Amino acid sequence: MASQGIGGTGLTDSGPSSHSHHNHNMPYAVYRGINPASTSFINQESSGFDFGELEEAFVLQGFKISNDEAKASLYAAAAATGKPAATLEMFPSWPMRFQQTPREKSKSREESTDSGSLSSRVQPHLEPESPISRKASSDHQQNTQEQQQQLQNMASNNPRTGGLQTELAASKSNSEKKKGAASTSERVLDPKTLRRLAQNREAAKKSRIRKKAYVQQLETSRMRLSQLEQELQRASSQGIFLGGGTTAGSNISSGAAIFDMEYSRWLDDDQRHMSELRTALQAHLSDGDLRLIVDGYIAHYDEIFCLKGVAAKSDVFHLITGMWTTPAERCFLWMGGFRPSELIKMLIGQLDPLTEQQVVGIYSLQQSSQQAEDALSQGLEQLQQSLIDTIATASLHDGMHHMALALGKLSNLEGFVRQADNLRQQTLHQLHRILTVRQAARCFLVIGEYYGRLRALSSLWLSRPRETLIADDNSCQ
Amino acid sequence: MQSWNGYLQEEIERMASRNAVVIFSKNTCCMCHAIKRLLCGMGVNPTVYELDDHNPTWQHALFSLLGSSSSSALPVVFIGGKLVGSMDSIMAAHINGTLVPLLKEAGALWL
């Protein structure tokens, strides 16, 4: 790993070449919060770098990055390595490493066409710094910062790569934020630094303006969305079927679309309830106050079961196939929702300390839930078998009759989803009864966080890097 | 019709009090199958009356016993001669821990 800073005085240093090569064999990678040490294996070459190894690193480490960003940053690196600005040709083209936060990533995508200005995100987090920073903290970090400075400089002299500065600046600001920006005290304010500072200020201003515009856009979209929701409510009450509707061009019934909207609102509420629980627990509220909050959370769950009941009437398939959930949740779906006994199993370890009576109560709850689940599952199996038989025996003559029969049987699906939700609701209520107020508060927080993580897992999975990340321009993702 | 319904209700109650656990079911009803599996799985030996698809008067009588608040769907369960309700009532009772004591009291379970 690199050890020393880039020579003594940063940009004006002359003769960093061979010396630096050995010191800056840092991998060039776009990633989030990665441990620096782990990427050192990626590239030991001094001139340019090996995309193959980089790709391998991505895949091996499973970073969450998007194709575009990765390419952008790689191109930036390539540009940096291939075409240094005239003033900086004394510096060899090493691979560089930088990091990005998710927020910065999305913003950088936005700003990719803004050439000639440094990324906004550098401000306001950026303290004016020079490549000469001699912070005692990790030299490695120093290198990163300094290299990024130089890279930015090179990039800024290269209009073609201007748009990619956003990546670099973002990472720069990120690493600064994370590691504590270099202090300005031992700075030598040379003209290059001054110019860079001025550019930073420029970029910051531009970024603030862009951010404002973006927020405006979000606001108007939000209003438009609520208007659409209202229209949808009106339309559904008139029984209109949405064709080519709201999800990715697939046909979705109005009942399902409405439920999806209400569910996403419920998820927002869930976040709110959870932070309320969290603060209440940390603030050590009285039991009475805490009880109100816990009761509120139970009511919040009652609400979703009620909504699901309505949705089951209009589109039971939407519920039972789990199209309203994220992929990871869908994978573990049981009869249109979570499996109560699994939830209790998950909770058992996290509810300590429990009295003996409570332990007995919880295990007994798990057992009765398991029995009820098995019974419902067997009932559903019988329904499926009966359906299969009905459809299979439909012949040319009485086909319609059999189809009518099958339709009738299908309508029983709603009953099973309702009973499953009923079971889920009863289980949560019983937990509430068994536990003390404080225990219940913690318990519901655990539940909320667990499902939050499961949902996050789905997002991470969907945006994980794929094998064709790098060289293939046509890779789809 | 009213008196026939009334007569059926009385007959139902008479049938229900003859055994510890009585289930009114229909052999094509899958939820009835589920409730049978649940109770049998707990070690109960319920008495099951399979209602006739072609003669809905028994079902009418049953549902009027249940009252308007309950869902008018089979199965309907009596424990110890008393009406407990349909699948949702049985499940709620099982989850909140009152079903097993009720069954024991009616002599349907021993431990």
XYZ file of C-alpha atoms in Angstrom:
588
model
C 0.000 0.000 0.000
C 1.116 3.473 -0.549
C 2.852 5.040 2.308
C 4.028 8.540 1.806
C 2.431 11.596 0.437
C 3.029 12.678 -3.047
C 6.413 14.124 -2.622
C 6.823 17.176 -0.525
C 4.874 20.010 -1.965
C 2.148 18.441 -3.918
C 1.636 19.700 -7.372
C 4.776 21.583 -7.571
C 6.768 18.631 -6.583
C 9.013 17.490 -9.242
C 10.139 14.028 -9.636
C 7.560 11.922 -8.017
C 7.550 9.411 -10.776
C 9.341 6.290 -9.910
C 9.140 7.022 -6.255
C 5.441 7.398 -6.455
C 4.841 4.388 -8.518
C 5.785 2.190 -5.714
C 3.970 4.226 -3.222
C 0.734 4.583 -4.984
C -0.208 1.229 -6.185
C -3.678 1.816 -5.085
C -6.553 0.195 -6.685
C -8.946 2.279 -8.555
C -12.406 1.387 -7.488
C -15.763 2.952 -7.001
C -17.339 1.639 -3.913
C -19.001 2.611 -0.759
C -17.302 2.520 2.567
C -14.824 -0.070 1.576
C -11.913 -0.982 3.711
C -8.911 0.418 1.947
C -6.742 -2.492 2.790
C -8.945 -4.874 0.989
C -8.515 -3.292 -2.374
C -4.811 -3.186 -2.500
C -4.548 -6.416 -4.302
C -6.382 -5.089 -7.268
C -3.694 -3.300 -9.114
C -0.041 -3.357 -8.795
C 0.688 -1.861 -12.146
C 2.021 1.601 -12.315
C 0.940 2.550 -15.759
C -2.744 2.358 -16.387
C -4.536 -0.482 -14.754
C -6.112 -3.763 -15.429
C -9.837 -3.627 -15.924
C -10.024 -7.319 -15.555
C -8.683 -7.312 -12.059
C -10.869 -4.432 -11.142
C -13.893 -6.210 -12.433
C -12.914 -9.227 -10.461
C -12.628 -7.121 -7.375
C -16.091 -5.747 -7.857
C -17.565 -9.121 -8.302
C -15.684 -10.641 -5.439
C -16.502 -7.958 -3.035
C -20.024 -7.487 -4.213
C -20.082 -3.749 -4.019
C -23.161 -1.842 -4.616
C -22.411 0.322 -7.565
C -24.213 1.121 -10.702
C -22.956 0.341 -14.100
C -22.884 3.948 -15.173
C -20.930 5.209 -12.280
C -18.457 2.467 -12.456
C -17.857 3.169 -16.095
C -17.713 6.877 -15.555
C -15.182 6.581 -12.869
C -13.201 4.107 -14.811
C -13.144 6.375 -17.798
C -12.060 9.140 -15.532
C -9.249 6.992 -14.386
C -8.415 6.116 -17.904
C -8.452 9.739 -18.870
C -6.362 10.546 -15.920
C -3.946 7.871 -16.673
C -3.917 8.451 -20.388
C -4.043 12.164 -20.725
C -2.706 14.168 -17.902
C -2.859 17.899 -18.264
C 0.223 19.566 -19.503
C 0.992 21.108 -16.185
C 0.849 17.793 -14.458
C 2.622 15.543 -16.802
C 5.276 15.178 -14.252
C 2.913 12.926 -12.420
C 2.623 9.425 -13.593
C -0.764 7.997 -14.170
C -1.496 5.843 -11.230
C -4.769 4.247 -10.514
C -6.626 6.061 -7.840
C -9.123 5.103 -5.297
C -12.045 7.030 -4.139
C -15.268 6.489 -2.391
C -18.749 7.697 -2.828
C -21.772 7.907 -0.644
C -25.092 6.865 -2.155
C -26.351 10.390 -2.064
C -23.400 11.623 -3.921
C -23.680 8.876 -6.428
C -27.162 9.812 -7.430
C -26.258 13.414 -7.653
C -23.219 12.772 -9.729
C -25.364 11.022 -12.254
C -27.320 14.170 -12.502
C -24.383 16.349 -13.060
C -22.503 14.262 -15.453
C -22.768 16.708 -18.281
C -21.500 19.674 -16.437
C -18.052 20.104 -17.695
C -15.468 22.443 -16.488
C -16.674 22.638 -12.951
C -15.856 20.643 -9.967
C -18.553 18.693 -8.348
C -20.820 20.424 -5.958
C -20.593 17.876 -3.294
C -17.141 18.970 -2.624
C -18.898 21.870 -0.939
C -19.850 22.567 1.710
C -18.020 19.626 3.133
C -14.814 20.587 1.544
C -12.362 22.514 3.518
C -9.915 24.231 1.305
C -7.051 21.886 1.158
C -3.919 21.365 -0.662
C -2.344 18.272 -1.956
C 0.416 18.927 0.421
C -1.615 18.042 3.440
C 0.492 16.416 6.023
C -2.149 15.137 8.291
C -0.786 12.535 10.591
C -3.742 10.306 10.051
C -3.331 7.559 7.611
C -0.892 8.386 4.942
C -2.969 6.351 2.727
C -5.811 8.734 3.195
C -3.536 11.571 2.435
C -2.624 9.946 -0.780
C -6.200 9.562 -1.685
C -7.012 13.142 -1.049
C -3.978 14.435 -2.772
C -4.399 12.224 -5.716
C -7.956 13.268 -6.007
C -6.942 16.873 -5.953
C -4.529 16.243 -8.727
C -6.952 14.185 -10.621
C -9.454 16.922 -10.359
C -6.956 19.381 -11.573
C -6.056 17.228 -14.474
C -9.668 16.644 -15.188
C -10.485 20.286 -14.974
C -7.889 20.968 -17.569
C -9.512 18.397 -19.700
C -12.959 19.521 -20.726
C -13.707 16.115 -22.089
C -13.497 14.550 -18.748
C -15.172 17.420 -17.009
C -18.322 15.535 -16.438
C -16.491 12.867 -14.601
C -15.055 15.199 -12.100
C -18.242 14.847 -10.227
C -17.304 11.313 -9.341
C -13.890 12.277 -8.227
C -14.920 15.325 -6.326
C -17.674 13.409 -4.679
C -15.318 10.773 -3.531
C -12.888 13.370 -2.488
C -15.419 15.118 -0.361
C -16.550 11.807 0.983
C -13.133 10.748 2.010
C -12.600 14.131 3.498
C -15.786 13.920 5.403
C -14.980 10.494 6.633
C -11.433 10.967 7.559
C -11.536 14.546 8.575
C -10.545 17.004 5.968
C -7.012 18.068 5.966
C -6.346 21.160 7.927
C -5.456 24.327 6.197
C -2.873 25.408 8.636
C 0.255 24.099 7.013
C -0.777 25.062 3.554
C 1.403 26.667 0.959
C -1.060 28.733 -1.033
C 0.274 28.521 -4.483
C -1.627 29.814 -7.486
C -2.789 26.367 -8.419
C -4.363 25.862 -5.036
C -6.024 29.240 -5.195
C -7.438 28.482 -8.563
C -8.709 25.184 -7.333
C -10.355 26.799 -4.352
C -12.068 29.259 -6.612
C -13.270 26.446 -8.815
C -14.573 24.647 -5.781
C -16.559 27.655 -4.743
C -17.956 27.907 -8.229
C -18.929 24.327 -8.245
C -20.521 24.604 -4.854
C -22.675 27.464 -5.969
C -23.733 25.657 -9.093
C -24.508 22.598 -7.108
C -26.662 24.479 -4.644
C -28.665 25.853 -7.535
C -29.001 22.431 -9.061
C -30.083 20.966 -5.772
C -32.758 23.568 -5.420
C -34.048 22.801 -8.875
C -34.066 19.097 -8.099
C -36.011 19.591 -4.910
C -38.508 21.734 -6.798
C -38.916 18.947 -9.276
C -39.505 16.469 -6.480
C -42.139 18.677 -4.946
C -44.087 19.015 -8.151
C -43.815 15.287 -8.775
C -45.170 14.661 -5.341
C -48.163 16.866 -5.961
C -48.739 15.207 -9.273
C -48.547 11.832 -7.573
C -51.196 12.694 -5.027
C -53.388 14.015 -7.835
C -52.968 10.742 -9.652
C -53.835 8.849 -6.514
C -57.043 10.779 -6.170
C -57.950 10.104 -9.765
C -57.194 6.479 -9.210
C -59.472 6.331 -6.190
C -62.234 7.899 -8.187
C -61.677 5.586 -11.107
C -61.592 2.481 -8.991
C -64.797 3.379 -7.244
C -66.330 3.357 -10.691
C -64.851 -0.029 -11.311
C -62.495 0.961 -14.075
C -59.772 -1.493 -14.927
C -56.336 -0.019 -15.462
C -54.705 -1.320 -18.557
C -50.970 -0.980 -19.075
C -51.116 0.520 -15.663
C -48.888 1.646 -12.955
C -46.237 -0.991 -12.754
C -43.792 -1.295 -15.552
C -46.441 -1.566 -18.236
C -47.935 -4.703 -16.801
C -51.628 -4.983 -16.337
C -52.529 -4.341 -12.771
C -56.019 -4.180 -11.434
C -57.179 -0.967 -9.871
C -57.641 -2.744 -6.554
C -54.044 -3.860 -6.618
C -52.780 -0.434 -7.643
C -54.703 1.203 -4.856
C -53.408 -1.281 -2.332
C -49.842 -0.733 -3.499
C -50.244 2.989 -2.972
C -51.735 2.535 0.458
C -49.066 0.055 1.378
C -46.277 2.429 0.438
C -47.921 5.090 2.555
C -48.142 2.545 5.359
C -44.432 1.876 4.993
C -43.718 5.580 5.425
C -45.893 5.574 8.507
C -44.001 2.550 9.731
C -40.758 4.496 9.589
C -42.330 7.250 11.593
C -43.653 4.860 14.225
C -40.314 3.190 14.530
C -38.382 6.358 15.102
C -41.019 7.288 17.662
C -40.420 3.985 19.408
C -36.704 4.443 19.249
C -36.721 7.901 20.769
C -39.256 6.841 23.367
C -37.069 3.967 24.487
C -33.947 6.073 24.602
C -35.685 8.850 26.451
C -36.852 6.398 29.117
C -40.398 7.593 29.048
C -42.854 6.530 31.699
C -44.716 3.320 31.109
C -47.923 5.212 30.525
C -46.453 7.304 27.747
C -44.689 4.340 26.223
C -47.924 2.395 26.284
C -49.576 4.998 24.106
C -46.853 4.695 21.538
C -46.922 0.911 21.570
C -50.689 0.891 21.251
C -50.291 3.225 18.328
C -47.955 0.782 16.651
C -50.406 -2.075 17.134
C -53.143 0.052 15.620
C -50.796 0.768 12.726
C -50.528 -2.963 12.076
C -54.276 -3.410 12.455
C -54.593 -0.864 9.704
C -52.567 -2.826 7.172
C -54.516 -5.989 7.930
C -57.700 -4.087 7.296
C -56.310 -2.761 4.013
C -55.263 -6.243 3.007
C -58.747 -7.469 3.740
C -60.170 -4.952 1.315
C -57.530 -5.789 -1.278
C -58.232 -9.506 -0.911
C -61.777 -8.888 -2.024
C -60.749 -7.110 -5.193
C -57.514 -8.868 -6.128
C -56.516 -11.849 -4.030
C -53.854 -12.957 -6.500
C -52.002 -9.713 -6.056
C -51.769 -10.429 -2.340
C -51.094 -14.105 -2.432
C -48.381 -13.922 -5.085
C -46.716 -11.189 -3.096
C -46.496 -8.697 -5.933
C -46.975 -5.985 -3.362
C -43.777 -6.925 -1.518
C -40.087 -6.810 -2.375
C -38.415 -9.880 -3.897
C -36.710 -11.018 -0.698
C -39.959 -10.800 1.247
C -41.733 -12.562 -1.578
C -39.269 -15.402 -1.299
C -40.318 -16.071 2.286
C -43.966 -15.292 1.762
C -46.565 -17.502 3.371
C -50.161 -17.121 2.285
C -49.821 -13.494 1.340
C -47.657 -12.276 4.219
C -45.185 -13.162 6.908
C -45.256 -16.490 8.711
C -46.057 -15.776 12.379
C -44.129 -18.717 13.810
C -41.007 -17.621 11.906
C -41.385 -14.129 13.299
C -41.596 -15.471 16.838
C -38.589 -17.684 16.248
C -36.675 -14.606 15.142
C -37.840 -12.655 18.165
C -37.128 -15.244 20.822
C -33.458 -14.488 21.048
C -33.960 -10.742 21.055
C -36.523 -10.276 23.780
C -34.353 -10.997 26.793
C -34.791 -10.708 29.666
C -38.057 -12.568 30.001
C -39.724 -14.029 33.056
C -40.297 -17.741 33.065
C -43.980 -17.207 32.585
C -43.295 -15.052 29.573
C -40.991 -17.644 28.081
C -43.689 -20.271 28.456
C -46.203 -17.903 26.920
C -44.009 -17.150 23.931
C -43.161 -20.756 23.223
C -46.785 -21.684 23.561
C -47.677 -18.882 21.157
C -45.128 -20.177 18.692
C -46.567 -23.658 18.927
C -50.199 -22.653 18.476
C -49.248 -20.392 15.610
C -47.385 -23.252 13.986
C -50.404 -25.513 14.352
C -52.734 -22.913 12.882
C -50.346 -22.297 9.984
C -50.132 -26.000 9.235
C -53.902 -26.315 9.282
C -54.353 -23.379 6.922
C -51.624 -24.676 4.624
C -53.292 -28.053 4.432
C -56.610 -26.420 3.713
C -55.047 -24.415 0.913
C -53.407 -27.535 -0.468
C -56.756 -29.213 -0.605
C -58.145 -26.217 -2.436
C -55.352 -26.394 -5.001
C -55.865 -30.107 -5.480
C -59.565 -29.643 -5.935
C -58.952 -26.883 -8.467
C -56.521 -29.035 -10.389
C -59.011 -31.869 -10.484
C -61.776 -29.592 -11.673
C -59.748 -28.068 -14.471
C -58.232 -31.392 -15.470
C -61.547 -33.104 -15.843
C -63.058 -30.331 -17.903
C -63.979 -31.900 -21.169
C -65.162 -30.508 -24.474
C -68.791 -30.877 -23.513
C -69.056 -29.535 -20.043
C -65.945 -27.385 -20.094
C -67.848 -24.247 -19.187
C -69.479 -25.945 -16.274
C -66.122 -27.011 -14.936
C -64.698 -23.554 -15.431
C -67.604 -22.138 -13.479
C -66.911 -24.661 -10.756
C -63.260 -23.741 -10.759
C -64.127 -20.071 -10.462
C -66.214 -20.837 -7.438
C -63.363 -22.706 -5.841
C -60.940 -19.907 -6.586
C -63.113 -17.543 -4.627
C -62.167 -19.500 -1.518
C -58.640 -18.145 -1.844
C -59.784 -14.903 -0.349
C -60.902 -16.748 2.760
C -57.493 -18.298 3.256
C -55.625 -15.030 2.866
C -58.070 -13.432 5.310
C -57.529 -16.196 7.845
C -53.767 -15.979 7.425
C -53.874 -12.226 8.057
C -56.173 -12.869 10.992
C -53.570 -15.258 12.388
C -50.835 -12.662 11.916
C -52.897 -10.013 13.635
C -53.780 -12.263 16.567
C -50.154 -13.226 16.996
C -49.045 -9.607 17.251
C -51.817 -8.864 19.739
C -50.864 -11.835 21.862
C -47.237 -10.731 21.894
C -48.450 -7.364 23.082
C -50.331 -9.088 25.886
C -47.494 -11.290 27.038
C -44.798 -8.616 27.115
C -44.432 -5.625 29.375
C -44.782 -2.222 27.780
C -41.061 -1.718 27.528
C -40.484 -5.200 26.201
C -43.247 -4.727 23.674
C -41.723 -1.459 22.503
C -38.397 -3.151 21.921
C -40.090 -6.110 20.322
C -41.947 -4.021 17.764
C -38.835 -2.050 17.032
C -37.016 -5.291 16.331
C -39.814 -6.427 14.046
C -39.884 -3.153 12.150
C -36.129 -3.104 11.724
C -36.052 -6.712 10.637
C -38.506 -6.180 7.810
C -36.800 -2.937 6.926
C -33.569 -4.828 6.483
C -35.276 -7.497 4.457
C -36.618 -4.837 2.134
C -33.208 -3.207 1.929
C -31.736 -6.582 1.052
C -34.011 -6.690 -1.947
C -32.802 -3.307 -3.165
C -29.191 -4.225 -2.669
C -29.684 -7.441 -4.519
C -31.373 -5.750 -7.419
C -28.538 -3.294 -7.843
C -25.643 -5.629 -7.245
C -22.824 -5.514 -9.800
C -23.037 -8.096 -12.506
C -20.297 -9.808 -14.423
C -20.566 -7.699 -17.523
C -20.049 -4.581 -15.531
C -17.023 -3.137 -17.192
C -16.039 -3.654 -20.737
C -19.421 -4.259 -22.239
C -21.199 -1.121 -23.295
C -24.290 -3.037 -24.088
C -24.643 -4.647 -20.741
C -28.111 -4.261 -19.439
C -28.776 -3.554 -15.818
C -90.259 -20.898 6.990
C -89.608 -19.035 10.146
C -90.742 -21.835 12.375
C -88.850 -24.389 10.303
C -85.722 -22.300 10.695
C -86.412 -22.043 14.369
C -86.887 -25.789 14.553
C -83.612 -26.344 12.715
C -81.800 -24.049 15.077
C -83.060 -26.032 18.022
C -82.078 -29.260 16.322
C -78.618 -27.873 15.674
C -78.208 -26.945 19.301
C -79.371 -30.385 20.320
C -76.816 -31.994 18.015
C -74.119 -29.676 19.296
C -74.680 -30.597 22.925
C -74.379 -34.316 22.342
C -70.609 -34.247 21.930
C -67.684 -32.317 23.307
C -66.654 -30.875 19.947
C -69.083 -30.602 17.045
C -68.191 -29.274 13.619
C -70.741 -28.431 10.961
C -68.933 -28.828 7.701
C -69.250 -29.488 4.019
C -67.035 -32.048 2.420
C -66.199 -29.745 -0.496
C -65.217 -26.895 1.818
C -61.473 -26.458 2.174
C -61.628 -24.232 5.218
C -63.599 -27.004 6.901
C -60.773 -29.337 6.020
C -58.345 -26.891 7.634
C -60.283 -26.695 10.871
C -60.572 -30.462 11.061
C -56.808 -30.714 10.602
C -56.251 -28.160 13.320
C -58.443 -29.825 15.919
C -57.354 -33.350 15.063
C -53.746 -32.217 15.173
C -54.327 -31.042 18.719
C -55.591 -34.451 19.715
C -59.272 -33.658 19.612
C -61.749 -36.135 18.179
C -64.510 -33.908 16.824
C -67.949 -35.009 15.711
C -68.428 -33.767 12.177
C -71.757 -33.210 10.465
C -71.364 -32.812 6.727
C -74.078 -30.559 5.390
C -75.732 -31.214 2.140
C -74.926 -29.003 -0.794
C -78.382 -29.400 -2.186
C -80.274 -28.464 0.924
C -79.219 -25.057 2.099
C -81.781 -24.684 4.865
C -79.414 -26.118 7.437
C -76.823 -23.542 6.474
C -79.372 -20.770 6.797
C -80.270 -21.950 10.226
C -76.642 -22.142 11.231
C -75.838 -18.660 10.068
C -78.833 -17.188 11.811
C -77.490 -18.812 14.971
C -74.166 -17.171 14.350
C -75.761 -13.787 14.084
C -74.994 -11.040 11.629
C -71.601 -10.219 13.110
C -69.939 -13.450 12.110
C -69.070 -14.428 8.630
C -71.676 -16.638 7.111
C -69.307 -19.356 6.139
C -68.606 -22.882 7.143
C -67.173 -24.408 9.253
C -69.114 -23.719 12.440
C -67.750 -25.142 15.668
C -69.463 -25.896 18.988
C -67.406 -26.780 22.039
C -69.116 -28.157 25.126
C -72.467 -27.433 23.514
C -71.653 -23.741 23.183
C -71.195 -21.937 19.904
C -67.602 -20.835 19.374
C -67.802 -19.711 15.783
C -65.956 -20.149 12.533
C -62.290 -20.498 11.660
C -61.342 -16.992 12.744
C -62.845 -17.440 16.217
C -61.164 -20.810 16.678
C -57.807 -19.437 15.582
C -58.095 -16.354 17.761
C -58.954 -18.577 20.733
C -56.021 -20.854 20.008
C -53.586 -17.958 19.731
C -54.714 -16.213 22.878
C -54.528 -19.478 24.765
C -58.195 -19.941 25.583
C -58.947 -22.800 23.200
C -57.074 -25.538 25.030
C -58.673 -24.810 28.429
C -62.047 -24.719 26.730
C -61.425 -28.092 25.129
C -60.240 -29.562 28.397
C -63.275 -28.241 30.191
C -65.508 -29.874 27.609
C -63.648 -33.122 28.050
C -62.256 -33.122 24.521
C -58.636 -33.012 25.657
C -56.850 -34.699 28.501
C -53.424 -33.944 29.809
